[in-house]
């Protein structure tokens, strides 16, 4: 899928519920959670407002479903990139490449840096009551856990400097990613800086002579 | 100033313009830029709406003035903490302590982690046309430049590992700070993790035996 937004296309072969989820995922990525209303989502999905409330009690409930869809897509991209990577360090570099690909394709489609689809929603939903915020934060936690797994595998294979803490490194990698994407969104850094900074976190813990 | 919000108090000895700026700074920190309207700001400032438009053509123009105020307050806190620090590495640790103090005091006053006052506004304003976004992003750039200055001083004093790049380290420190504050806002990490991660970036480049 070269155009990332195509993943959230509203097509006729989808159920009303799936069309609402895709329209919401796409609009939330482009405009943010507070930037779109239920009416706009229904119009984009080609679904009546009455049907909307049949499926979702509120916009926040739809956001929860949209976050599940965004996580599934992210995991598909990560799985694919990691499967092609030889070892744990390469899998970590693959994470940076996936983020790079997502950011570049979104910038191409939308015409500006929209930020991290998950990070943006987590931030906006943190001000909204209900389970949607917790669900979105959980995606970031699972992403961190996935990265920690690779750092642990690297430590077990004696690829890391003595004293490296896989959990700390995973947190640093996710924080660097979110921080750099935020700085790219506000034009303080360029898109190139995002994978570069992520890879620097990875390289910082790799034993001398092992770094590519 | 123990209650950080007191810096943006609306008091009778302030001009109408200054009251509007303080009310906006305070409300933007708590509710976000899109979370408050001109009416609410006028009410909080005790200023008529007609006067508002006498001073500021739009909410975005008021945001620009509020960002100047937030930057002045940040710089005052950084100047104070850095003046008490012995050398460049201590000044860098002082930055982490300032961020820690800001986040803790805001959480105490508001009752939740509101995020970085500057980072939040930069993110929200990036979607708004006009010079307000550029002005806010410039604050983050100046903060990065201030941190880079300390890393350069540390390099000149031969405190850093060979091969350390002050500009890269400064970017990593600001990205880590923004990323960790975002993760704290969405409850993926705790407030304690923010200065810990920032200090880890600093410690990572300090020569063995120099780290405190």
PDB file of C-alpha atoms in Angstrom, chain A residues 87-89 91 147-160 166:
ATOM      1  CA  UNK A  87      18.517 -10.006  14.002  1.00  0.00           C
ATOM      2  CA  UNK A  88      17.208  -7.917  16.903  1.00  0.00           C
ATOM      3  CA  UNK A  89      19.301  -4.820  16.099  1.00  0.00           C
ATOM      4  CA  UNK A  91      14.480  -5.338  13.764  1.00  0.00           C
ATOM      5  CA  UNK A 147      10.648  -2.762  21.097  1.00  0.00           C
ATOM      6  CA  UNK A 148      11.757  -3.905  24.584  1.00  0.00           C
ATOM      7  CA  UNK A 149      11.514  -7.507  23.346  1.00  0.00           C
ATOM      8  CA  UNK A 150      14.034  -6.752  20.585  1.00  0.00           C
ATOM      9  CA  UNK A 151      16.374  -5.004  23.027  1.00  0.00           C
ATOM     10  CA  UNK A 152      16.118  -8.030  25.348  1.00  0.00           C
ATOM     11  CA  UNK A 153      16.900 -10.389  22.454  1.00  0.00           C
ATOM     12  CA  UNK A 154      19.893  -8.191  21.572  1.00  0.00           C
ATOM     13  CA  UNK A 155      21.087  -8.317  25.195  1.00  0.00           C
ATOM     14  CA  UNK A 156      20.681 -12.109  25.260  1.00  0.00           C
ATOM     15  CA  UNK A 157      22.762 -12.332  22.053  1.00  0.00           C
ATOM     16  CA  UNK A 158      25.428 -10.161  23.787  1.00  0.00           C
ATOM     17  CA  UNK A 159      25.077  -7.448  21.181  1.00  0.00           C
ATOM     18  CA  UNK A 160      24.586  -4.641  23.738  1.00  0.00           C
ATOM     19  CA  UNK A 166      16.359  -3.083  27.556  1.00  0.00           C
TER      20      UNK A 166
END
